[in-house]
Amino acid sequence: TVWRAGEDVEVAWVQKAWHGGGYQYRLCPADAELTEACFQSHPVPFADGFSKLRWGGHGGEELVFNATDVSVGTLPEGSTWRRGPFPRGPWE
């Protein structure tokens, strides 16, 4: 897959644990050394304020909803973290 700078792309991930939390996508430039520090310093902004749940695989049913984004207390400072769509489980 070739992505071009400034292009919006659809990505997906699977949540298999009921721990709450959130996520942030990060990319390291192709010409840089692939280190954790490189990825941590290049967060990718979200394209819009929506998230989507999909079940049934590609072409399955979808539910679009307003995302909850956090930009305070994030690393790197000022980047955006998105809350996962499921709360943590009912157990302690």
Short mmCIF file of N, CA and C in Angstrom, two decimals:
data_model
loop_
_atom_site.label_atom_id
_atom_site.label_comp_id
_atom_site.label_asym_id
_atom_site.label_seq_id
_atom_site.Cartn_x
_atom_site.Cartn_y
_atom_site.Cartn_z
N THR A 1 0.84 -1.18 0.00
CA THR A 1 0.00 0.00 0.00
C THR A 1 0.88 1.24 0.00
N VAL A 2 0.56 2.19 -0.84
CA VAL A 2 1.29 3.45 -0.88
C VAL A 2 0.36 4.54 -0.40
N TRP A 3 0.77 5.23 0.65
CA TRP A 3 0.02 6.38 1.17
C TRP A 3 0.78 7.64 0.82
N ARG A 4 0.06 8.68 0.43
CA ARG A 4 0.69 9.95 0.11
C ARG A 4 0.39 10.96 1.22
N ALA A 5 1.35 11.82 1.50
CA ALA A 5 1.19 12.82 2.56
C ALA A 5 -0.08 13.63 2.33
N GLY A 6 -0.86 13.79 3.38
CA GLY A 6 -2.10 14.56 3.32
C GLY A 6 -3.32 13.77 2.89
N GLU A 7 -3.15 12.52 2.48
CA GLU A 7 -4.24 11.68 2.01
C GLU A 7 -4.97 11.06 3.21
N ASP A 8 -6.30 11.01 3.16
CA ASP A 8 -7.08 10.31 4.18
C ASP A 8 -7.17 8.83 3.79
N VAL A 9 -6.91 7.96 4.76
CA VAL A 9 -7.01 6.53 4.52
C VAL A 9 -7.84 5.90 5.63
N GLU A 10 -8.51 4.81 5.31
CA GLU A 10 -9.27 4.09 6.32
C GLU A 10 -8.39 2.99 6.90
N VAL A 11 -8.30 2.96 8.21
CA VAL A 11 -7.54 1.93 8.91
C VAL A 11 -8.45 1.25 9.92
N ALA A 12 -8.04 0.11 10.41
CA ALA A 12 -8.87 -0.63 11.36
C ALA A 12 -8.00 -1.32 12.38
N TRP A 13 -8.59 -1.62 13.53
CA TRP A 13 -7.93 -2.39 14.56
C TRP A 13 -9.00 -3.20 15.29
N VAL A 14 -8.56 -4.19 16.04
CA VAL A 14 -9.47 -5.08 16.76
C VAL A 14 -9.21 -4.93 18.25
N GLN A 15 -10.28 -4.76 19.02
CA GLN A 15 -10.15 -4.72 20.47
C GLN A 15 -10.57 -6.08 21.01
N LYS A 16 -9.64 -6.75 21.67
CA LYS A 16 -9.93 -8.08 22.20
C LYS A 16 -9.88 -8.14 23.72
N ALA A 17 -9.68 -7.01 24.37
CA ALA A 17 -9.63 -6.97 25.83
C ALA A 17 -10.56 -5.85 26.31
N TRP A 18 -11.23 -6.09 27.38
CA TRP A 18 -12.18 -5.11 27.91
C TRP A 18 -11.52 -4.25 28.97
N HIS A 19 -10.46 -3.53 28.59
CA HIS A 19 -9.74 -2.73 29.56
C HIS A 19 -9.96 -1.24 29.37
N GLY A 20 -10.85 -0.85 28.49
CA GLY A 20 -11.04 0.58 28.22
C GLY A 20 -9.83 1.11 27.49
N GLY A 21 -9.48 2.36 27.76
CA GLY A 21 -8.28 2.93 27.14
C GLY A 21 -8.56 3.56 25.79
N GLY A 22 -7.51 3.77 25.05
CA GLY A 22 -7.64 4.45 23.78
C GLY A 22 -6.45 4.15 22.89
N TYR A 23 -6.34 4.90 21.81
CA TYR A 23 -5.32 4.61 20.82
C TYR A 23 -4.89 5.87 20.08
N GLN A 24 -3.76 5.74 19.42
CA GLN A 24 -3.19 6.80 18.60
C GLN A 24 -2.37 6.10 17.52
N TYR A 25 -2.48 6.56 16.29
CA TYR A 25 -1.66 6.01 15.22
C TYR A 25 -0.40 6.84 15.08
N ARG A 26 0.72 6.19 14.77
CA ARG A 26 2.00 6.87 14.60
C ARG A 26 2.74 6.24 13.43
N LEU A 27 3.43 7.06 12.67
CA LEU A 27 4.25 6.57 11.56
C LEU A 27 5.65 7.14 11.69
N CYS A 28 6.62 6.38 11.26
CA CYS A 28 8.01 6.84 11.23
C CYS A 28 8.36 7.06 9.75
N PRO A 29 9.01 8.18 9.41
CA PRO A 29 9.38 8.40 8.01
C PRO A 29 10.20 7.25 7.45
N ALA A 30 9.99 6.93 6.18
CA ALA A 30 10.66 5.80 5.54
C ALA A 30 12.18 5.94 5.56
N ASP A 31 12.68 7.16 5.58
CA ASP A 31 14.14 7.35 5.54
C ASP A 31 14.76 7.47 6.93
N ALA A 32 13.96 7.26 7.97
CA ALA A 32 14.46 7.36 9.34
C ALA A 32 14.74 5.98 9.92
N GLU A 33 15.57 5.94 10.96
CA GLU A 33 15.79 4.69 11.68
C GLU A 33 14.50 4.33 12.41
N LEU A 34 14.06 3.10 12.27
CA LEU A 34 12.79 2.67 12.86
C LEU A 34 12.99 2.34 14.33
N THR A 35 12.81 3.35 15.16
CA THR A 35 12.96 3.19 16.60
C THR A 35 11.65 3.60 17.27
N GLU A 36 11.47 3.20 18.51
CA GLU A 36 10.29 3.60 19.26
C GLU A 36 10.23 5.12 19.38
N ALA A 37 11.39 5.75 19.60
CA ALA A 37 11.44 7.22 19.71
C ALA A 37 10.96 7.88 18.43
N CYS A 38 11.31 7.32 17.28
CA CYS A 38 10.85 7.88 16.00
C CYS A 38 9.33 7.80 15.90
N PHE A 39 8.76 6.64 16.19
CA PHE A 39 7.31 6.49 16.12
C PHE A 39 6.61 7.41 17.12
N GLN A 40 7.15 7.50 18.33
CA GLN A 40 6.52 8.35 19.34
C GLN A 40 6.54 9.82 18.95
N SER A 41 7.47 10.24 18.14
CA SER A 41 7.56 11.65 17.77
C SER A 41 6.79 12.00 16.50
N HIS A 42 6.08 11.03 15.90
CA HIS A 42 5.33 11.29 14.66
C HIS A 42 3.89 10.78 14.73
N PRO A 43 3.07 11.33 15.64
CA PRO A 43 1.66 10.90 15.68
C PRO A 43 0.92 11.38 14.43
N VAL A 44 -0.03 10.58 14.00
CA VAL A 44 -0.84 10.91 12.82
C VAL A 44 -2.16 11.50 13.29
N PRO A 45 -2.52 12.70 12.84
CA PRO A 45 -3.80 13.28 13.27
C PRO A 45 -4.99 12.49 12.68
N PHE A 46 -6.06 12.45 13.43
CA PHE A 46 -7.29 11.81 12.93
C PHE A 46 -7.91 12.70 11.87
N ALA A 47 -8.52 12.10 10.86
CA ALA A 47 -9.07 12.85 9.72
C ALA A 47 -10.33 13.61 10.09
N ASP A 48 -11.12 13.09 11.03
CA ASP A 48 -12.37 13.74 11.40
C ASP A 48 -12.74 13.35 12.83
N GLY A 49 -13.89 13.75 13.29
CA GLY A 49 -14.31 13.49 14.66
C GLY A 49 -15.21 12.29 14.80
N PHE A 50 -15.12 11.34 13.89
CA PHE A 50 -16.00 10.16 13.93
C PHE A 50 -15.21 8.88 14.04
N SER A 51 -15.82 7.89 14.65
CA SER A 51 -15.31 6.53 14.69
C SER A 51 -16.39 5.61 14.14
N LYS A 52 -16.00 4.37 13.92
CA LYS A 52 -16.94 3.43 13.32
C LYS A 52 -16.71 2.05 13.92
N LEU A 53 -17.78 1.39 14.26
CA LEU A 53 -17.72 -0.02 14.62
C LEU A 53 -18.16 -0.82 13.40
N ARG A 54 -17.45 -1.88 13.13
CA ARG A 54 -17.83 -2.75 12.01
C ARG A 54 -17.79 -4.19 12.49
N TRP A 55 -18.80 -4.93 12.16
CA TRP A 55 -18.81 -6.35 12.45
C TRP A 55 -19.25 -7.08 11.20
N GLY A 56 -18.78 -8.30 11.06
CA GLY A 56 -19.07 -9.07 9.85
C GLY A 56 -18.01 -8.88 8.78
N GLY A 57 -16.85 -8.32 9.14
CA GLY A 57 -15.76 -8.16 8.17
C GLY A 57 -16.00 -7.06 7.17
N HIS A 58 -15.12 -6.97 6.17
CA HIS A 58 -15.24 -5.95 5.14
C HIS A 58 -16.59 -6.10 4.43
N GLY A 59 -17.34 -5.03 4.36
CA GLY A 59 -18.67 -5.08 3.76
C GLY A 59 -19.75 -5.44 4.77
N GLY A 60 -19.36 -5.66 6.04
CA GLY A 60 -20.33 -6.00 7.08
C GLY A 60 -21.09 -4.77 7.56
N GLU A 61 -21.83 -4.95 8.62
CA GLU A 61 -22.61 -3.84 9.18
C GLU A 61 -21.70 -2.83 9.86
N GLU A 62 -22.09 -1.55 9.81
CA GLU A 62 -21.29 -0.48 10.39
C GLU A 62 -22.17 0.46 11.20
N LEU A 63 -21.58 0.99 12.27
CA LEU A 63 -22.22 2.00 13.08
C LEU A 63 -21.23 3.15 13.25
N VAL A 64 -21.56 4.32 12.73
CA VAL A 64 -20.71 5.51 12.84
C VAL A 64 -21.18 6.33 14.03
N PHE A 65 -20.23 6.85 14.81
CA PHE A 65 -20.58 7.64 15.99
C PHE A 65 -19.52 8.71 16.23
N ASN A 66 -19.87 9.71 17.04
CA ASN A 66 -18.92 10.77 17.39
C ASN A 66 -17.81 10.19 18.26
N ALA A 67 -16.57 10.47 17.90
CA ALA A 67 -15.42 10.00 18.67
C ALA A 67 -15.18 10.91 19.87
N THR A 68 -14.51 10.37 20.88
CA THR A 68 -14.07 11.16 22.02
C THR A 68 -12.55 11.26 21.95
N ASP A 69 -12.06 12.48 21.68
CA ASP A 69 -10.62 12.72 21.54
C ASP A 69 -10.09 13.48 22.74
N VAL A 70 -8.83 13.19 23.09
CA VAL A 70 -8.16 13.85 24.20
C VAL A 70 -6.85 14.43 23.68
N SER A 71 -6.61 15.72 23.97
CA SER A 71 -5.36 16.36 23.54
C SER A 71 -4.59 16.97 24.71
N VAL A 72 -5.05 16.74 25.93
CA VAL A 72 -4.39 17.27 27.13
C VAL A 72 -3.73 16.10 27.85
N GLY A 73 -2.47 16.26 28.20
CA GLY A 73 -1.75 15.21 28.90
C GLY A 73 -1.28 14.08 28.00
N THR A 74 -1.26 14.30 26.70
CA THR A 74 -0.85 13.28 25.74
C THR A 74 0.63 13.40 25.41
N LEU A 75 1.18 12.32 24.89
CA LEU A 75 2.57 12.32 24.43
C LEU A 75 2.60 11.92 22.97
N PRO A 76 3.31 12.67 22.13
CA PRO A 76 3.96 13.92 22.47
C PRO A 76 2.92 15.00 22.80
N GLU A 77 3.35 15.99 23.54
CA GLU A 77 2.47 17.05 24.00
C GLU A 77 1.69 17.66 22.83
N GLY A 78 0.37 17.82 23.02
CA GLY A 78 -0.48 18.41 21.99
C GLY A 78 -1.00 17.44 20.96
N SER A 79 -0.55 16.19 20.98
CA SER A 79 -1.07 15.21 20.03
C SER A 79 -2.45 14.74 20.52
N THR A 80 -3.13 13.97 19.70
CA THR A 80 -4.49 13.54 20.03
C THR A 80 -4.54 12.02 20.22
N TRP A 81 -5.23 11.63 21.26
CA TRP A 81 -5.47 10.24 21.62
C TRP A 81 -6.98 10.03 21.52
N ARG A 82 -7.43 8.93 20.97
CA ARG A 82 -8.86 8.66 20.81
C ARG A 82 -9.30 7.54 21.73
N ARG A 83 -10.36 7.81 22.48
CA ARG A 83 -10.88 6.79 23.40
C ARG A 83 -11.44 5.61 22.62
N GLY A 84 -11.15 4.41 23.10
CA GLY A 84 -11.71 3.21 22.49
C GLY A 84 -13.22 3.19 22.61
N PRO A 85 -13.91 2.47 21.74
CA PRO A 85 -15.37 2.51 21.72
C PRO A 85 -16.05 1.72 22.82
N PHE A 86 -15.31 0.93 23.59
CA PHE A 86 -15.92 0.11 24.63
C PHE A 86 -15.35 0.48 25.98
N PRO A 87 -16.21 0.58 27.01
CA PRO A 87 -15.69 0.83 28.36
C PRO A 87 -14.98 -0.40 28.88
N ARG A 88 -14.21 -0.23 29.95
CA ARG A 88 -13.56 -1.40 30.54
C ARG A 88 -14.63 -2.32 31.11
N GLY A 89 -14.26 -3.56 31.31
CA GLY A 89 -15.20 -4.57 31.80
C GLY A 89 -15.69 -4.28 33.21
N PRO A 90 -16.74 -4.96 33.65
CA PRO A 90 -17.36 -4.70 34.95
C PRO A 90 -16.58 -5.26 36.13
N TRP A 91 -15.46 -5.93 35.89
CA TRP A 91 -14.69 -6.53 36.98
C TRP A 91 -13.60 -5.58 37.44
N GLU A 92 -13.14 -5.77 38.64
CA GLU A 92 -12.06 -4.93 39.21
C GLU A 92 -10.75 -5.67 39.15
#
